[in-house]
GROMACS .gro file of N, CA and C in nm:
model
  468
    1MET      N    1   0.084  -0.118   0.000
    1MET     CA    2   0.000   0.000   0.000
    1MET      C    3   0.088   0.124   0.000
    2SER      N    4   0.053   0.222  -0.082
    2SER     CA    5   0.134   0.343  -0.089
    2SER      C    6   0.093   0.441   0.021
    3GLU      N    7   0.168   0.551   0.028
    3GLU     CA    8   0.144   0.650   0.131
    3GLU      C    9   0.028   0.741   0.094
    4LEU      N   10  -0.038   0.794   0.196
    4LEU     CA   11  -0.146   0.889   0.175
    4LEU      C   12  -0.093   1.029   0.203
    5TYR      N   13  -0.115   1.120   0.109
    5TYR     CA   14  -0.072   1.259   0.124
    5TYR      C   15  -0.192   1.340   0.174
    6GLU      N   16  -0.168   1.423   0.276
    6GLU     CA   17  -0.276   1.498   0.339
    6GLU      C   18  -0.240   1.646   0.346
    7PHE      N   19  -0.339   1.732   0.314
    7PHE     CA   20  -0.320   1.877   0.314
    7PHE      C   21  -0.438   1.939   0.388
    8VAL      N   22  -0.409   2.028   0.485
    8VAL     CA   23  -0.510   2.075   0.580
    8VAL      C   24  -0.514   2.227   0.587
    9PHE      N   25  -0.636   2.282   0.586
    9PHE     CA   26  -0.662   2.421   0.618
    9PHE      C   27  -0.732   2.418   0.754
   10GLU      N   28  -0.675   2.485   0.856
   10GLU     CA   29  -0.736   2.492   0.988
   10GLU      C   30  -0.785   2.633   1.015
   11ASP      N   31  -0.893   2.642   1.092
   11ASP     CA   32  -0.949   2.771   1.132
   11ASP      C   33  -0.990   2.855   1.011
   12VAL      N   34  -1.072   2.797   0.926
   12VAL     CA   35  -1.128   2.870   0.813
   12VAL      C   36  -1.242   2.958   0.868
   13PRO      N   37  -1.236   3.089   0.845
   13PRO     CA   38  -1.344   3.175   0.895
   13PRO      C   39  -1.479   3.135   0.834
   14GLU      N   40  -1.582   3.133   0.916
   14GLU     CA   41  -1.715   3.093   0.870
   14GLU      C   42  -1.759   3.170   0.746
   15GLY      N   43  -1.733   3.300   0.743
   15GLY     CA   44  -1.774   3.383   0.630
   15GLY      C   45  -1.699   3.353   0.502
   16ASN      N   46  -1.586   3.283   0.512
   16ASN     CA   47  -1.505   3.253   0.393
   16ASN      C   48  -1.512   3.107   0.351
   17LEU      N   49  -1.579   3.023   0.430
   17LEU     CA   50  -1.585   2.880   0.397
   17LEU      C   51  -1.645   2.857   0.259
   18HIS      N   52  -1.755   2.923   0.230
   18HIS     CA   53  -1.821   2.906   0.101
   18HIS      C   54  -1.726   2.941  -0.014
   19PHE      N   55  -1.653   3.051   0.000
   19PHE     CA   56  -1.563   3.097  -0.107
   19PHE      C   57  -1.443   3.004  -0.123
   20LEU      N   58  -1.389   2.956  -0.010
   20LEU     CA   59  -1.277   2.861  -0.018
   20LEU      C   60  -1.321   2.732  -0.086
   21LEU      N   61  -1.436   2.679  -0.047
   21LEU     CA   62  -1.487   2.558  -0.112
   21LEU      C   63  -1.512   2.583  -0.261
   22GLY      N   64  -1.567   2.699  -0.293
   22GLY     CA   65  -1.592   2.733  -0.433
   22GLY      C   66  -1.464   2.734  -0.514
   23SER      N   67  -1.357   2.791  -0.458
   23SER     CA   68  -1.229   2.794  -0.528
   23SER      C   69  -1.173   2.654  -0.548
   24ILE      N   70  -1.186   2.571  -0.447
   24ILE     CA   71  -1.136   2.433  -0.458
   24ILE      C   72  -1.219   2.355  -0.559
   25PHE      N   73  -1.351   2.365  -0.549
   25PHE     CA   74  -1.437   2.290  -0.641
   25PHE      C   75  -1.424   2.337  -0.784
   26GLU      N   76  -1.379   2.461  -0.803
   26GLU     CA   77  -1.356   2.513  -0.937
   26GLU      C   78  -1.255   2.425  -1.012
   27GLY      N   79  -1.159   2.370  -0.941
   27GLY     CA   80  -1.058   2.283  -1.001
   27GLY      C   81  -1.094   2.136  -0.995
   28GLY      N   82  -1.209   2.103  -0.934
   28GLY     CA   83  -1.248   1.963  -0.919
   28GLY      C   84  -1.334   1.914  -1.033
   29LYS      N   85  -1.316   1.790  -1.069
   29LYS     CA   86  -1.399   1.724  -1.171
   29LYS      C   87  -1.458   1.599  -1.109
   30GLY      N   88  -1.582   1.568  -1.144
   30GLY     CA   89  -1.646   1.447  -1.090
   30GLY      C   90  -1.665   1.455  -0.940
   31ILE      N   91  -1.718   1.567  -0.892
   31ILE     CA   92  -1.736   1.590  -0.747
   31ILE      C   93  -1.861   1.516  -0.700
   32LYS      N   94  -1.841   1.425  -0.604
   32LYS     CA   95  -1.952   1.347  -0.552
   32LYS      C   96  -1.948   1.344  -0.400
   33LEU      N   97  -2.066   1.346  -0.342
   33LEU     CA   98  -2.077   1.333  -0.197
   33LEU      C   99  -2.052   1.187  -0.159
   34VAL      N  100  -1.962   1.165  -0.066
   34VAL     CA  101  -1.932   1.030  -0.019
   34VAL      C  102  -2.009   1.002   0.109
   35ARG      N  103  -2.000   1.095   0.205
   35ARG     CA  104  -2.062   1.072   0.335
   35ARG      C  105  -2.079   1.206   0.405
   36SER      N  106  -2.179   1.214   0.493
   36SER     CA  107  -2.197   1.335   0.572
   36SER      C  108  -2.264   1.299   0.703
   37SER      N  109  -2.263   1.395   0.794
   37SER     CA  110  -2.332   1.376   0.922
   37SER      C  111  -2.477   1.424   0.914
   38PHE      N  112  -2.523   1.459   0.796
   38PHE     CA  113  -2.659   1.511   0.777
   38PHE      C  114  -2.749   1.403   0.719
   39ASP      N  115  -2.854   1.367   0.790
   39ASP     CA  116  -2.950   1.269   0.738
   39ASP      C  117  -3.012   1.317   0.607
   40GLU      N  118  -3.031   1.450   0.595
   40GLU     CA  119  -3.094   1.504   0.474
   40GLU      C  120  -3.012   1.476   0.349
   41LEU      N  121  -2.883   1.451   0.363
   41LEU     CA  122  -2.797   1.431   0.246
   41LEU      C  123  -2.781   1.286   0.205
   42GLU      N  124  -2.833   1.192   0.283
   42GLU     CA  125  -2.817   1.050   0.249
   42GLU      C  126  -2.858   1.021   0.106
   43LYS      N  127  -2.965   1.085   0.059
   43LYS     CA  128  -3.014   1.059  -0.077
   43LYS      C  129  -2.916   1.105  -0.184
   44TYR      N  130  -2.821   1.194  -0.148
   44TYR     CA  131  -2.723   1.244  -0.244
   44TYR      C  132  -2.593   1.164  -0.246
   45GLU      N  133  -2.574   1.074  -0.150
   45GLU     CA  134  -2.449   1.000  -0.144
   45GLU      C  135  -2.427   0.923  -0.274
   46GLY      N  136  -2.308   0.940  -0.331
   46GLY     CA  137  -2.274   0.876  -0.457
   46GLY      C  138  -2.313   0.958  -0.579
   47HIS      N  139  -2.373   1.075  -0.559
   47HIS     CA  140  -2.417   1.160  -0.669
   47HIS      C  141  -2.343   1.293  -0.665
   48GLU      N  142  -2.337   1.358  -0.780
   48GLU     CA  143  -2.275   1.490  -0.786
   48GLU      C  144  -2.361   1.590  -0.710
   49ILE      N  145  -2.295   1.690  -0.651
   49ILE     CA  146  -2.365   1.791  -0.571
   49ILE      C  147  -2.292   1.924  -0.586
   50LYS      N  148  -2.362   2.033  -0.574
   50LYS     CA  149  -2.305   2.167  -0.591
   50LYS      C  150  -2.251   2.222  -0.459
   51VAL      N  151  -2.154   2.315  -0.470
   51VAL     CA  152  -2.090   2.373  -0.353
   51VAL      C  153  -2.191   2.445  -0.264
   52ASP      N  154  -2.292   2.511  -0.321
   52ASP     CA  155  -2.393   2.580  -0.241
   52ASP      C  156  -2.464   2.485  -0.146
   53SER      N  157  -2.493   2.366  -0.195
   53SER     CA  158  -2.562   2.266  -0.111
   53SER      C  159  -2.477   2.229   0.009
   54PHE      N  160  -2.346   2.212  -0.011
   54PHE     CA  161  -2.256   2.176   0.099
   54PHE      C  162  -2.251   2.286   0.203
   55THR      N  163  -2.218   2.406   0.158
   55THR     CA  164  -2.194   2.513   0.255
   55THR      C  165  -2.322   2.557   0.324
   56ASN      N  166  -2.433   2.561   0.253
   56ASN     CA  167  -2.558   2.600   0.319
   56ASN      C  168  -2.593   2.503   0.431
   57LEU      N  169  -2.572   2.375   0.407
   57LEU     CA  170  -2.601   2.276   0.511
   57LEU      C  171  -2.506   2.287   0.629
   58ILE      N  172  -2.377   2.292   0.600
   58ILE     CA  173  -2.282   2.290   0.712
   58ILE      C  174  -2.288   2.421   0.792
   59LEU      N  175  -2.312   2.533   0.725
   59LEU     CA  176  -2.322   2.660   0.797
   59LEU      C  177  -2.451   2.670   0.877
   60GLY      N  178  -2.555   2.598   0.835
   60GLY     CA  179  -2.682   2.603   0.905
   60GLY      C  180  -2.695   2.501   1.016
   61PHE      N  181  -2.594   2.418   1.034
   61PHE     CA  182  -2.600   2.311   1.131
   61PHE      C  183  -2.544   2.358   1.264
   62CYS      N  184  -2.613   2.329   1.372
   62CYS     CA  185  -2.565   2.364   1.506
   62CYS      C  186  -2.503   2.239   1.568
   63GLY      N  187  -2.378   2.247   1.602
   63GLY     CA  188  -2.309   2.132   1.659
   63GLY      C  189  -2.202   2.082   1.564
   64ASN      N  190  -2.145   1.969   1.597
   64ASN     CA  191  -2.038   1.913   1.515
   64ASN      C  192  -2.095   1.852   1.388
   65ALA      N  193  -2.023   1.871   1.275
   65ALA     CA  194  -2.071   1.820   1.147
   65ALA      C  195  -1.953   1.789   1.057
   66PHE      N  196  -1.976   1.702   0.958
   66PHE     CA  197  -1.871   1.675   0.860
   66PHE      C  198  -1.934   1.641   0.725
   67LEU      N  199  -1.856   1.665   0.621
   67LEU     CA  200  -1.890   1.626   0.484
   67LEU      C  201  -1.765   1.564   0.423
   68ILE      N  202  -1.781   1.456   0.350
   68ILE     CA  203  -1.669   1.395   0.279
   68ILE      C  204  -1.710   1.387   0.132
   69VAL      N  205  -1.623   1.438   0.045
   69VAL     CA  206  -1.651   1.449  -0.097
   69VAL      C  207  -1.536   1.385  -0.174
   70SER      N  208  -1.567   1.320  -0.285
   70SER     CA  209  -1.461   1.269  -0.372
   70SER      C  210  -1.457   1.352  -0.499
   71MET      N  211  -1.338   1.370  -0.551
   71MET     CA  212  -1.319   1.438  -0.678
   71MET      C  213  -1.238   1.345  -0.767
   72GLY      N  214  -1.289   1.319  -0.887
   72GLY     CA  215  -1.217   1.232  -0.980
   72GLY      C  216  -1.081   1.288  -1.016
   73SER      N  217  -1.073   1.422  -1.022
   73SER     CA  218  -0.946   1.490  -1.043
   73SER      C  219  -0.955   1.629  -0.980
   74PHE      N  220  -0.839   1.685  -0.950
   74PHE     CA  221  -0.831   1.814  -0.883
   74PHE      C  222  -0.716   1.892  -0.945
   75ASP      N  223  -0.750   2.000  -1.015
   75ASP     CA  224  -0.651   2.084  -1.083
   75ASP      C  225  -0.629   2.210  -1.001
   76MET      N  226  -0.503   2.233  -0.963
   76MET     CA  227  -0.468   2.349  -0.882
   76MET      C  228  -0.380   2.447  -0.959
   77GLY      N  229  -0.398   2.452  -1.089
   77GLY     CA  230  -0.315   2.540  -1.171
   77GLY      C  231  -0.193   2.465  -1.219
   78LYS      N  232  -0.081   2.480  -1.149
   78LYS     CA  233   0.043   2.412  -1.186
   78LYS      C  234   0.044   2.265  -1.147
   79ALA      N  235  -0.045   2.226  -1.058
   79ALA     CA  236  -0.048   2.089  -1.007
   79ALA      C  237  -0.185   2.027  -1.030
   80SER      N  238  -0.186   1.898  -1.058
   80SER     CA  239  -0.311   1.826  -1.077
   80SER      C  240  -0.293   1.684  -1.024
   81VAL      N  241  -0.395   1.634  -0.954
   81VAL     CA  242  -0.392   1.497  -0.902
   81VAL      C  243  -0.527   1.430  -0.927
   82ARG      N  244  -0.525   1.298  -0.925
   82ARG     CA  245  -0.647   1.219  -0.946
   82ARG      C  246  -0.696   1.162  -0.814
   83GLU      N  247  -0.824   1.131  -0.811
   83GLU     CA  248  -0.887   1.060  -0.697
   83GLU      C  249  -0.855   1.127  -0.563
   84VAL      N  250  -0.913   1.242  -0.543
   84VAL     CA  251  -0.891   1.322  -0.422
   84VAL      C  252  -1.014   1.312  -0.332
   85ILE      N  253  -0.989   1.300  -0.203
   85ILE     CA  254  -1.095   1.303  -0.102
   85ILE      C  255  -1.084   1.436  -0.028
   86LEU      N  256  -1.196   1.508  -0.020
   86LEU     CA  257  -1.203   1.636   0.049
   86LEU      C  258  -1.296   1.620   0.168
   87ARG      N  259  -1.255   1.676   0.281
   87ARG     CA  260  -1.336   1.665   0.402
   87ARG      C  261  -1.351   1.803   0.464
   88VAL      N  262  -1.473   1.837   0.504
   88VAL     CA  263  -1.502   1.962   0.576
   88VAL      C  264  -1.554   1.921   0.713
   89ILE      N  265  -1.494   1.979   0.817
   89ILE     CA  266  -1.533   1.945   0.953
   89ILE      C  267  -1.569   2.075   1.026
   90GLU      N  268  -1.685   2.074   1.091
   90GLU     CA  269  -1.727   2.186   1.174
   90GLU      C  270  -1.732   2.135   1.318
   91TYR      N  271  -1.669   2.209   1.407
   91TYR     CA  272  -1.672   2.173   1.549
   91TYR      C  273  -1.664   2.301   1.631
   92SER      N  274  -1.756   2.315   1.721
   92SER     CA  275  -1.760   2.430   1.812
   92SER      C  276  -1.750   2.562   1.737
   93GLY      N  277  -1.818   2.573   1.623
   93GLY     CA  278  -1.818   2.697   1.547
   93GLY      C  279  -1.692   2.721   1.467
   94ARG      N  280  -1.604   2.623   1.458
   94ARG     CA  281  -1.480   2.635   1.381
   94ARG      C  282  -1.487   2.540   1.263
   95TYR      N  283  -1.412   2.572   1.157
   95TYR     CA  284  -1.414   2.492   1.035
   95TYR      C  285  -1.273   2.455   0.992
   96ASP      N  286  -1.256   2.328   0.961
   96ASP     CA  287  -1.132   2.278   0.902
   96ASP      C  288  -1.169   2.211   0.770
   97LEU      N  289  -1.078   2.217   0.678
   97LEU     CA  290  -1.098   2.155   0.548
   97LEU      C  291  -0.968   2.083   0.513
   98ASP      N  292  -0.977   1.959   0.473
   98ASP     CA  293  -0.855   1.890   0.430
   98ASP      C  294  -0.883   1.809   0.305
   99PHE      N  295  -0.777   1.782   0.230
   99PHE     CA  296  -0.788   1.695   0.115
   99PHE      C  297  -0.670   1.601   0.114
  100ASN      N  298  -0.692   1.481   0.060
  100ASN     CA  299  -0.584   1.383   0.055
  100ASN      C  300  -0.597   1.299  -0.071
  101PHE      N  301  -0.485   1.235  -0.103
  101PHE     CA  302  -0.481   1.146  -0.219
  101PHE      C  303  -0.372   1.043  -0.197
  102ASP      N  304  -0.384   0.934  -0.268
  102ASP     CA  305  -0.291   0.823  -0.258
  102ASP      C  306  -0.162   0.857  -0.332
  103GLY      N  307  -0.050   0.827  -0.272
  103GLY     CA  308   0.080   0.853  -0.333
  103GLY      C  309   0.099   0.780  -0.465
  104ALA      N  310   0.025   0.671  -0.485
  104ALA     CA  311   0.034   0.597  -0.611
  104ALA      C  312  -0.017   0.681  -0.728
  105ALA      N  313  -0.093   0.787  -0.699
  105ALA     CA  314  -0.150   0.873  -0.803
  105ALA      C  315  -0.048   0.972  -0.860
  106ILE      N  316   0.072   0.978  -0.800
  106ILE     CA  317   0.172   1.073  -0.849
  106ILE      C  318   0.301   1.002  -0.886
  107ASP      N  319   0.372   1.061  -0.980
  107ASP     CA  320   0.499   1.009  -1.026
  107ASP      C  321   0.607   1.048  -0.925
  108GLU      N  322   0.685   0.952  -0.880
  108GLU     CA  323   0.788   0.977  -0.779
  108GLU      C  324   0.886   1.085  -0.824
  109GLY      N  325   0.914   1.092  -0.953
  109GLY     CA  326   1.007   1.191  -1.006
  109GLY      C  327   0.957   1.334  -0.996
  110THR      N  328   0.826   1.352  -0.986
  110THR     CA  329   0.769   1.487  -0.978
  110THR      C  330   0.709   1.517  -0.841
  111ARG      N  331   0.729   1.428  -0.744
  111ARG     CA  332   0.668   1.442  -0.613
  111ARG      C  333   0.703   1.574  -0.545
  112VAL      N  334   0.831   1.609  -0.540
  112VAL     CA  335   0.873   1.730  -0.469
  112VAL      C  336   0.815   1.854  -0.536
  113SER      N  337   0.822   1.861  -0.669
  113SER     CA  338   0.767   1.980  -0.736
  113SER      C  339   0.616   1.987  -0.719
  114LEU      N  340   0.547   1.873  -0.720
  114LEU     CA  341   0.402   1.872  -0.697
  114LEU      C  342   0.369   1.927  -0.559
  115ILE      N  343   0.440   1.883  -0.458
  115ILE     CA  344   0.413   1.929  -0.321
  115ILE      C  345   0.442   2.079  -0.308
  116LYS      N  346   0.548   2.126  -0.374
  116LYS     CA  347   0.576   2.270  -0.372
  116LYS      C  348   0.466   2.350  -0.440
  117TYR      N  349   0.411   2.300  -0.549
  117TYR     CA  350   0.299   2.366  -0.616
  117TYR      C  351   0.176   2.367  -0.526
  118ILE      N  352   0.150   2.255  -0.460
  118ILE     CA  353   0.036   2.249  -0.367
  118ILE      C  354   0.056   2.349  -0.254
  119HIS      N  355   0.179   2.361  -0.205
  119HIS     CA  356   0.209   2.458  -0.100
  119HIS      C  357   0.178   2.599  -0.149
  120GLU      N  358   0.223   2.634  -0.270
  120GLU     CA  359   0.194   2.766  -0.326
  120GLU      C  360   0.044   2.789  -0.338
  121TYR      N  361  -0.027   2.688  -0.382
  121TYR     CA  362  -0.173   2.696  -0.399
  121TYR      C  363  -0.239   2.720  -0.263
  122MET      N  364  -0.194   2.649  -0.160
  122MET     CA  365  -0.253   2.665  -0.027
  122MET      C  366  -0.220   2.803   0.033
  123ILE      N  367  -0.100   2.855   0.005
  123ILE     CA  368  -0.065   2.990   0.052
  123ILE      C  369  -0.160   3.091  -0.013
  124MET      N  370  -0.179   3.079  -0.144
  124MET     CA  371  -0.265   3.172  -0.216
  124MET      C  372  -0.407   3.170  -0.159
  125LEU      N  373  -0.464   3.051  -0.140
  125LEU     CA  374  -0.600   3.040  -0.085
  125LEU      C  375  -0.607   3.087   0.060
  126SER      N  376  -0.506   3.053   0.139
  126SER     CA  377  -0.506   3.092   0.281
  126SER      C  378  -0.499   3.242   0.298
  127GLU      N  379  -0.418   3.308   0.216
  127GLU     CA  380  -0.411   3.454   0.224
  127GLU      C  381  -0.543   3.517   0.177
  128LYS      N  382  -0.598   3.464   0.070
  128LYS     CA  383  -0.721   3.520   0.013
  128LYS      C  384  -0.840   3.503   0.108
  129TYR      N  385  -0.847   3.388   0.178
  129TYR     CA  386  -0.964   3.357   0.261
  129TYR      C  387  -0.933   3.359   0.410
  130GLU      N  388  -0.820   3.417   0.449
  130GLU     CA  389  -0.784   3.441   0.588
  130GLU      C  390  -0.785   3.315   0.674
  131VAL      N  391  -0.727   3.209   0.621
  131VAL     CA  392  -0.717   3.082   0.694
  131VAL      C  393  -0.610   3.095   0.802
  132GLY      N  394  -0.638   3.042   0.920
  132GLY     CA  395  -0.545   3.054   1.033
  132GLY      C  396  -0.416   2.976   1.015
  133ARG      N  397  -0.427   2.849   0.978
  133ARG     CA  398  -0.309   2.761   0.961
  133ARG      C  399  -0.332   2.669   0.843
  134TRP      N  400  -0.225   2.631   0.777
  134TRP     CA  401  -0.233   2.533   0.669
  134TRP      C  402  -0.103   2.454   0.669
  135TYR      N  403  -0.115   2.327   0.637
  135TYR     CA  404   0.004   2.242   0.634
  135TYR      C  405  -0.025   2.119   0.550
  136GLY      N  406   0.081   2.050   0.514
  136GLY     CA  407   0.067   1.930   0.434
  136GLY      C  408   0.180   1.834   0.461
  137GLY      N  409   0.154   1.706   0.437
  137GLY     CA  410   0.255   1.604   0.457
  137GLY      C  411   0.196   1.466   0.435
  138LEU      N  412   0.268   1.368   0.482
  138LEU     CA  413   0.214   1.232   0.480
  138LEU      C  414   0.115   1.220   0.594
  139GLU      N  415   0.009   1.143   0.573
  139GLU     CA  416  -0.092   1.127   0.677
  139GLU      C  417  -0.030   1.055   0.798
  140PRO      N  418  -0.050   1.104   0.917
  140PRO     CA  419  -0.125   1.224   0.953
  140PRO      C  420  -0.035   1.349   0.944
  141ALA      N  421  -0.074   1.445   0.866
  141ALA     CA  422   0.006   1.567   0.849
  141ALA      C  423   0.007   1.651   0.977
  142SER      N  424  -0.081   1.620   1.071
  142SER     CA  425  -0.078   1.690   1.200
  142SER      C  426   0.047   1.651   1.279
  143ASP      N  427   0.108   1.540   1.245
  143ASP     CA  428   0.233   1.496   1.307
  143ASP      C  429   0.348   1.573   1.244
  144GLU      N  430   0.418   1.651   1.323
  144GLU     CA  431   0.527   1.735   1.271
  144GLU      C  432   0.635   1.653   1.201
  145ASP      N  433   0.652   1.528   1.238
  145ASP     CA  434   0.755   1.444   1.175
  145ASP      C  435   0.721   1.401   1.033
  146THR      N  436   0.594   1.413   0.994
  146THR     CA  437   0.554   1.371   0.859
  146THR      C  438   0.519   1.491   0.771
  147ARG      N  439   0.541   1.612   0.819
  147ARG     CA  440   0.503   1.733   0.744
  147ARG      C  441   0.606   1.771   0.639
  148PHE      N  442   0.554   1.822   0.527
  148PHE     CA  443   0.637   1.880   0.422
  148PHE      C  444   0.642   2.032   0.437
  149PHE      N  445   0.534   2.090   0.490
  149PHE     CA  446   0.530   2.235   0.511
  149PHE      C  447   0.428   2.269   0.619
  150PHE      N  448   0.448   2.387   0.679
  150PHE     CA  449   0.354   2.443   0.775
  150PHE      C  450   0.349   2.593   0.748
  151ASN      N  451   0.229   2.644   0.718
  151ASN     CA  452   0.211   2.783   0.678
  151ASN      C  453   0.314   2.819   0.570
  152TYR      N  454   0.397   2.919   0.590
  152TYR     CA  455   0.491   2.962   0.485
  152TYR      C  456   0.618   2.879   0.481
  153ASN      N  457   0.644   2.798   0.583
  153ASN     CA  458   0.768   2.722   0.593
  153ASN      C  459   0.759   2.589   0.519
  154CYS      N  460   0.846   2.571   0.420
  154CYS     CA  461   0.851   2.446   0.346
  154CYS      C  462   0.979   2.373   0.384
  155TYR      N  463   0.969   2.245   0.414
  155TYR     CA  464   1.082   2.167   0.463
  155TYR      C  465   1.144   2.079   0.355
  156LEU      N  466   1.103   2.096   0.230
  156LEU     CA  467   1.158   2.013   0.122
  156LEU      C  468   1.277   2.079   0.057
   0.00000   0.00000   0.00000
């Protein structure tokens, strides 16, 4: 089994969640709902869904909530990957968003440049949407020993 690459936006402001998701989904193809904590969305599992549906539900929910979405491909400008899982988590009025993909989906020879492009992409989105923290690495990227970057600092 290959490694899982994980990239995380923490502390996304509530007012910017919709715009951040919109920017990410702009580069996504084949976006489908995989799972959610909302009973109302069960009928959509396995089907394509629009960004408005996601954000309206998660912003209107009181308490902890999550959405898991799959994207057949994800284009970030200079970088593109296949079979990406995106997760939005709401807890105590805070929002985190992360995406991950299997290392088998990328060519080992381009791994470092791909991660650097993803880092640039995350910096651009974080500055635009006032995200508190962002980082990426091998899962779990929350573990400092498996991180490739944290905010502006890149360790590659």
